[in-house]
Amino acid sequence: MVNQFDWQKGFGIDFDFSSGMSPQAETTRRYLSQMKGMYLEEEVRAEMCREKDPLVYEFYELGVPECGGDLAFGTTIVYPGKVNNEFYMTKGHFHTILDTAEVYWGLQGTGYMLMENMDGDVQIQLIEPGRAVYVPKGYAHRSINSGDTPLVMFFVFRGDAGHNYGTIEVKGYRKICLEENGKPVFVDNPRWK
Amino acid sequence: MVNQFDWQKGFGIDFDFSSGMSPQAETTRRYLSQMKGMYLEEEVRAEMCREKDPLVYEFYELGVPECGGDLAFGTTIVYPGKVNNEFYMTKGHFHTILDTAEVYWGLQGTGYMLMENMDGDVQIQLIEPGRAVYVPKGYAHRSINSGDTPLVMFFVFRGDAGHNYGTIEVKGYRKICLEENGKPVFVDNPRWK
């Protein structure tokens, strides 16, 4: 995208608290067709894409310089929905510079930040309006919408952190978030067996 | 303060959108008595402190590790008020690691981010609800409340950035923000002559 923002002299950009959208920038969109192999029920996912390819999430990439002194920021919006009984979520990622943290701040909706490090330690934090979640250094992180309205978050991370999908695109995270009896539960991901 | 937050495994913390306050942490408070020499009319400031020492601003320091991979975050609340006709503001600072940026996000109230670098380049950005302001590398930054309600902002910067008050405590910024005919105006700071 064209970089319309001045990272050297500063700038302002507006985000709507309710929708998370900005009138001054375009989002990057992830449709269900782009999430092959991310859900337990791959056949259900593929079938859903054939009917109508739903938008799962979108987020802003404002063109931050890949520099350790700069900060990438923007909003992420995860839409409500499920593949079978598995909630819509972001792909999530490790940072390429592994030991860099990320701050999320919940604006609208309800969900979870699912985090795991290379040693297999899993951390789960509730996301809701007003609640900031600290994603520590070394943890892959995925946001999950467990509600029935859009999950809107503000995020900030280091400009040079980068995204590394690592094992995530091969077998996912160690835990998955399912709806059981109308409530979100985290269970072991069978693909990690 | 006792560090109750787990920066190694992550944590969540709540902030109220309206007040900016968190039930889980204490703020650091700056009273007018602590801002000696910061306002043009020093005698007015001193007199205001003798009568009743008003709270000018407060912010959260959550005890982030001083590490380049971590991120400090929290809210800052600048209260409405003036010293003579100069609006309440934060002291502001350079980062000790000069080339580190900061992201602010306006939640409530109206004001300005006043920024200047070592070469004397001055940048001014409006802060209002929903508007994110990027403070670039190398710029000292001060937030000013030009309205009549609290100015509430969410902020994020690198854990090792540090604060350097440099020339700010000696002669302030190159510009000051005054109320003239009911409106905020930026004028040259006579102390920089």
mmCIF file of C-alpha atoms in Angstrom, chain A:
data_model
loop_
_atom_site.group_PDB
_atom_site.id
_atom_site.type_symbol
_atom_site.label_atom_id
_atom_site.label_comp_id
_atom_site.label_asym_id
_atom_site.label_seq_id
_atom_site.Cartn_x
_atom_site.Cartn_y
_atom_site.Cartn_z
ATOM 1 C CA MET A 1 0.000 0.000 0.000
ATOM 2 C CA VAL A 2 1.024 3.604 -0.450
ATOM 3 C CA ASN A 3 2.437 4.955 2.768
ATOM 4 C CA GLN A 4 0.476 8.095 3.403
ATOM 5 C CA PHE A 5 1.622 8.509 6.992
ATOM 6 C CA ASP A 6 4.690 10.426 8.115
ATOM 7 C CA TRP A 7 6.522 8.191 10.559
ATOM 8 C CA GLN A 8 9.393 10.693 10.761
ATOM 9 C CA LYS A 9 7.394 13.760 11.788
ATOM 10 C CA GLY A 10 4.327 12.121 13.311
ATOM 11 C CA PHE A 11 0.675 11.960 12.322
ATOM 12 C CA GLY A 12 -2.829 11.396 13.605
ATOM 13 C CA ILE A 13 -5.350 8.820 12.466
ATOM 14 C CA ASP A 14 -8.928 8.263 13.584
ATOM 15 C CA PHE A 15 -10.506 4.977 14.598
ATOM 16 C CA ASP A 16 -14.169 4.494 15.395
ATOM 17 C CA PHE A 17 -14.583 2.986 18.868
ATOM 18 C CA SER A 18 -17.569 0.874 17.837
ATOM 19 C CA SER A 19 -16.574 -0.531 14.472
ATOM 20 C CA GLY A 20 -12.796 -0.191 14.816
ATOM 21 C CA MET A 21 -12.689 1.283 11.312
ATOM 22 C CA SER A 22 -10.655 4.279 10.155
ATOM 23 C CA PRO A 23 -11.776 6.633 7.373
ATOM 24 C CA GLN A 24 -8.124 7.294 6.478
ATOM 25 C CA ALA A 25 -6.819 3.811 5.724
ATOM 26 C CA GLU A 26 -7.707 0.465 4.182
ATOM 27 C CA THR A 27 -7.750 -2.793 6.094
ATOM 28 C CA THR A 28 -6.140 -6.091 5.192
ATOM 29 C CA ARG A 29 -8.893 -8.699 5.082
ATOM 30 C CA ARG A 30 -8.817 -12.387 5.871
ATOM 31 C CA TYR A 31 -11.599 -14.440 4.389
ATOM 32 C CA LEU A 32 -12.402 -17.994 5.441
ATOM 33 C CA SER A 33 -10.964 -19.245 2.151
ATOM 34 C CA GLN A 34 -7.578 -17.944 3.300
ATOM 35 C CA MET A 35 -7.656 -20.035 6.478
ATOM 36 C CA LYS A 36 -7.201 -23.463 5.004
ATOM 37 C CA GLY A 37 -6.130 -25.985 7.623
ATOM 38 C CA MET A 38 -6.665 -23.578 10.517
ATOM 39 C CA TYR A 39 -9.855 -25.153 11.857
ATOM 40 C CA LEU A 40 -10.378 -28.635 13.192
ATOM 41 C CA GLU A 41 -13.229 -29.311 10.767
ATOM 42 C CA GLU A 42 -11.485 -28.548 7.497
ATOM 43 C CA GLU A 43 -14.297 -29.992 5.404
ATOM 44 C CA VAL A 44 -16.864 -27.758 7.064
ATOM 45 C CA ARG A 45 -14.626 -24.756 6.444
ATOM 46 C CA ALA A 46 -14.195 -25.640 2.781
ATOM 47 C CA GLU A 47 -17.946 -26.115 2.371
ATOM 48 C CA MET A 48 -18.655 -22.724 3.991
ATOM 49 C CA CYS A 49 -16.295 -21.063 1.500
ATOM 50 C CA ARG A 50 -18.065 -22.649 -1.451
ATOM 51 C CA GLU A 51 -21.402 -21.205 -0.404
ATOM 52 C CA LYS A 52 -20.230 -17.700 0.462
ATOM 53 C CA ASP A 53 -16.740 -16.805 1.517
ATOM 54 C CA PRO A 54 -17.202 -15.010 4.844
ATOM 55 C CA LEU A 55 -14.907 -12.306 6.152
ATOM 56 C CA VAL A 56 -13.340 -13.673 9.348
ATOM 57 C CA TYR A 57 -11.214 -10.695 10.385
ATOM 58 C CA GLU A 58 -9.561 -7.526 9.178
ATOM 59 C CA PHE A 59 -6.805 -5.296 10.516
ATOM 60 C CA TYR A 60 -4.770 -2.222 9.697
ATOM 61 C CA GLU A 61 -1.222 -2.241 8.397
ATOM 62 C CA LEU A 62 -0.259 1.404 8.230
ATOM 63 C CA GLY A 63 3.177 0.896 6.702
ATOM 64 C CA VAL A 64 5.386 1.323 9.763
ATOM 65 C CA PRO A 65 9.143 1.330 9.011
ATOM 66 C CA GLU A 66 10.712 -2.006 9.959
ATOM 67 C CA CYS A 67 12.764 -0.351 12.669
ATOM 68 C CA GLY A 68 13.133 -1.228 16.338
ATOM 69 C CA GLY A 69 12.449 2.350 17.398
ATOM 70 C CA ASP A 70 9.120 2.550 15.571
ATOM 71 C CA LEU A 71 5.789 1.109 16.662
ATOM 72 C CA ALA A 72 3.170 -0.570 14.499
ATOM 73 C CA PHE A 73 -0.380 0.101 15.644
ATOM 74 C CA GLY A 74 -3.979 -0.059 14.539
ATOM 75 C CA THR A 75 -7.128 -2.039 15.134
ATOM 76 C CA THR A 76 -8.116 -5.644 14.498
ATOM 77 C CA ILE A 77 -11.741 -6.676 14.053
ATOM 78 C CA VAL A 78 -12.669 -10.363 14.392
ATOM 79 C CA TYR A 79 -16.212 -11.075 13.261
ATOM 80 C CA PRO A 80 -18.581 -13.409 15.089
ATOM 81 C CA GLY A 81 -19.007 -16.867 13.648
ATOM 82 C CA LYS A 82 -17.998 -20.495 13.947
ATOM 83 C CA VAL A 83 -16.678 -23.332 11.791
ATOM 84 C CA ASN A 84 -18.784 -26.149 13.156
ATOM 85 C CA ASN A 85 -18.450 -25.303 16.875
ATOM 86 C CA GLU A 86 -15.009 -23.635 16.670
ATOM 87 C CA PHE A 87 -15.065 -19.875 17.053
ATOM 88 C CA TYR A 88 -13.768 -17.475 14.428
ATOM 89 C CA MET A 89 -10.229 -16.352 15.187
ATOM 90 C CA THR A 90 -7.137 -14.785 13.678
ATOM 91 C CA LYS A 91 -4.363 -16.967 12.321
ATOM 92 C CA GLY A 92 -2.063 -15.484 14.906
ATOM 93 C CA HIS A 93 1.689 -15.492 14.763
ATOM 94 C CA PHE A 94 5.003 -15.512 16.530
ATOM 95 C CA HIS A 95 7.077 -12.389 16.035
ATOM 96 C CA THR A 96 10.103 -12.997 13.812
ATOM 97 C CA ILE A 97 12.109 -11.155 16.449
ATOM 98 C CA LEU A 98 10.746 -13.582 18.986
ATOM 99 C CA ASP A 99 11.438 -11.585 22.111
ATOM 100 C CA THR A 100 9.128 -8.669 21.332
ATOM 101 C CA ALA A 101 5.851 -8.123 23.138
ATOM 102 C CA GLU A 102 2.499 -6.784 21.948
ATOM 103 C CA VAL A 103 -0.218 -4.779 23.679
ATOM 104 C CA TYR A 104 -3.901 -5.282 22.843
ATOM 105 C CA TRP A 105 -6.764 -3.248 24.163
ATOM 106 C CA GLY A 106 -10.344 -4.471 23.911
ATOM 107 C CA LEU A 107 -12.849 -1.943 22.576
ATOM 108 C CA GLN A 108 -15.956 -3.921 21.661
ATOM 109 C CA GLY A 109 -17.119 -7.495 21.936
ATOM 110 C CA THR A 110 -15.845 -10.429 23.937
ATOM 111 C CA GLY A 111 -13.200 -13.024 23.305
ATOM 112 C CA TYR A 112 -9.875 -14.462 24.284
ATOM 113 C CA MET A 113 -6.204 -14.007 23.576
ATOM 114 C CA LEU A 114 -4.691 -17.472 23.196
ATOM 115 C CA MET A 115 -0.910 -17.481 23.626
ATOM 116 C CA GLU A 116 1.724 -20.170 23.572
ATOM 117 C CA ASN A 117 5.499 -20.147 23.552
ATOM 118 C CA MET A 118 7.995 -22.471 21.876
ATOM 119 C CA ASP A 119 8.215 -24.548 25.063
ATOM 120 C CA GLY A 120 4.492 -25.221 24.929
ATOM 121 C CA ASP A 121 3.422 -22.954 27.784
ATOM 122 C CA VAL A 122 -0.164 -21.864 27.086
ATOM 123 C CA GLN A 123 -1.689 -18.652 28.443
ATOM 124 C CA ILE A 124 -5.270 -17.486 27.936
ATOM 125 C CA GLN A 125 -6.548 -13.985 28.693
ATOM 126 C CA LEU A 126 -10.073 -12.649 28.476
ATOM 127 C CA ILE A 127 -10.582 -9.716 26.093
ATOM 128 C CA GLU A 128 -13.455 -7.353 26.728
ATOM 129 C CA PRO A 129 -14.092 -3.628 26.416
ATOM 130 C CA GLY A 130 -11.567 -1.648 28.466
ATOM 131 C CA ARG A 131 -9.363 -4.652 29.193
ATOM 132 C CA ALA A 132 -5.759 -4.437 27.998
ATOM 133 C CA VAL A 133 -3.902 -7.700 27.425
ATOM 134 C CA TYR A 134 -0.122 -7.930 27.518
ATOM 135 C CA VAL A 135 1.231 -10.554 25.096
ATOM 136 C CA PRO A 136 4.692 -11.294 26.486
ATOM 137 C CA LYS A 137 7.912 -11.814 24.578
ATOM 138 C CA GLY A 138 8.195 -15.188 22.905
ATOM 139 C CA TYR A 139 4.495 -16.070 22.729
ATOM 140 C CA ALA A 140 2.528 -16.730 19.575
ATOM 141 C CA HIS A 141 -0.863 -15.098 19.937
ATOM 142 C CA ARG A 142 -4.277 -15.508 18.378
ATOM 143 C CA SER A 143 -7.465 -13.600 19.160
ATOM 144 C CA ILE A 144 -10.761 -15.478 19.260
ATOM 145 C CA ASN A 145 -14.255 -14.006 19.090
ATOM 146 C CA SER A 146 -16.415 -16.019 21.491
ATOM 147 C CA GLY A 147 -19.353 -13.610 21.354
ATOM 148 C CA ASP A 148 -22.011 -12.698 18.828
ATOM 149 C CA THR A 149 -20.829 -9.175 18.005
ATOM 150 C CA PRO A 150 -17.548 -8.040 16.396
ATOM 151 C CA LEU A 151 -14.478 -8.238 18.613
ATOM 152 C CA VAL A 152 -12.664 -4.924 18.174
ATOM 153 C CA MET A 153 -9.168 -4.363 19.558
ATOM 154 C CA PHE A 154 -6.431 -1.723 19.397
ATOM 155 C CA PHE A 155 -2.890 -3.116 19.118
ATOM 156 C CA VAL A 156 0.714 -1.905 19.303
ATOM 157 C CA PHE A 157 3.972 -3.777 18.628
ATOM 158 C CA ARG A 158 7.538 -2.953 17.619
ATOM 159 C CA GLY A 159 8.009 -1.905 14.001
ATOM 160 C CA ASP A 160 10.647 -4.545 13.293
ATOM 161 C CA ALA A 161 8.927 -7.425 15.121
ATOM 162 C CA GLY A 162 7.716 -9.182 11.977
ATOM 163 C CA HIS A 163 5.310 -12.094 11.665
ATOM 164 C CA ASN A 164 6.289 -15.741 11.709
ATOM 165 C CA TYR A 165 3.555 -18.324 11.245
ATOM 166 C CA GLY A 166 5.895 -21.215 12.102
ATOM 167 C CA THR A 167 4.062 -24.340 13.203
ATOM 168 C CA ILE A 168 0.738 -22.469 13.287
ATOM 169 C CA GLU A 169 0.031 -23.052 9.613
ATOM 170 C CA VAL A 170 0.975 -26.717 9.944
ATOM 171 C CA LYS A 171 -0.898 -27.896 12.997
ATOM 172 C CA GLY A 172 -2.295 -24.834 14.759
ATOM 173 C CA TYR A 173 -2.035 -24.082 18.466
ATOM 174 C CA ARG A 174 -1.963 -26.595 21.288
ATOM 175 C CA LYS A 175 -5.458 -25.495 22.350
ATOM 176 C CA ILE A 176 -8.591 -24.730 20.383
ATOM 177 C CA CYS A 177 -11.670 -22.799 21.502
ATOM 178 C CA LEU A 178 -15.026 -24.497 20.989
ATOM 179 C CA GLU A 179 -18.587 -23.673 21.896
ATOM 180 C CA GLU A 180 -20.010 -26.333 24.186
ATOM 181 C CA ASN A 181 -23.455 -25.961 25.769
ATOM 182 C CA GLY A 182 -23.494 -22.330 24.695
ATOM 183 C CA LYS A 183 -20.187 -21.504 26.373
ATOM 184 C CA PRO A 184 -16.606 -21.170 25.134
ATOM 185 C CA VAL A 185 -14.255 -23.906 26.311
ATOM 186 C CA PHE A 186 -10.591 -24.534 25.551
ATOM 187 C CA VAL A 187 -9.667 -28.112 24.743
ATOM 188 C CA ASP A 188 -6.525 -29.844 23.528
ATOM 189 C CA ASN A 189 -6.048 -29.617 19.784
ATOM 190 C CA PRO A 190 -6.188 -33.202 18.463
ATOM 191 C CA ARG A 191 -3.778 -32.251 15.673
ATOM 192 C CA TRP A 192 -1.037 -31.779 18.282
ATOM 193 C CA LYS A 193 -1.296 -35.471 19.341
#
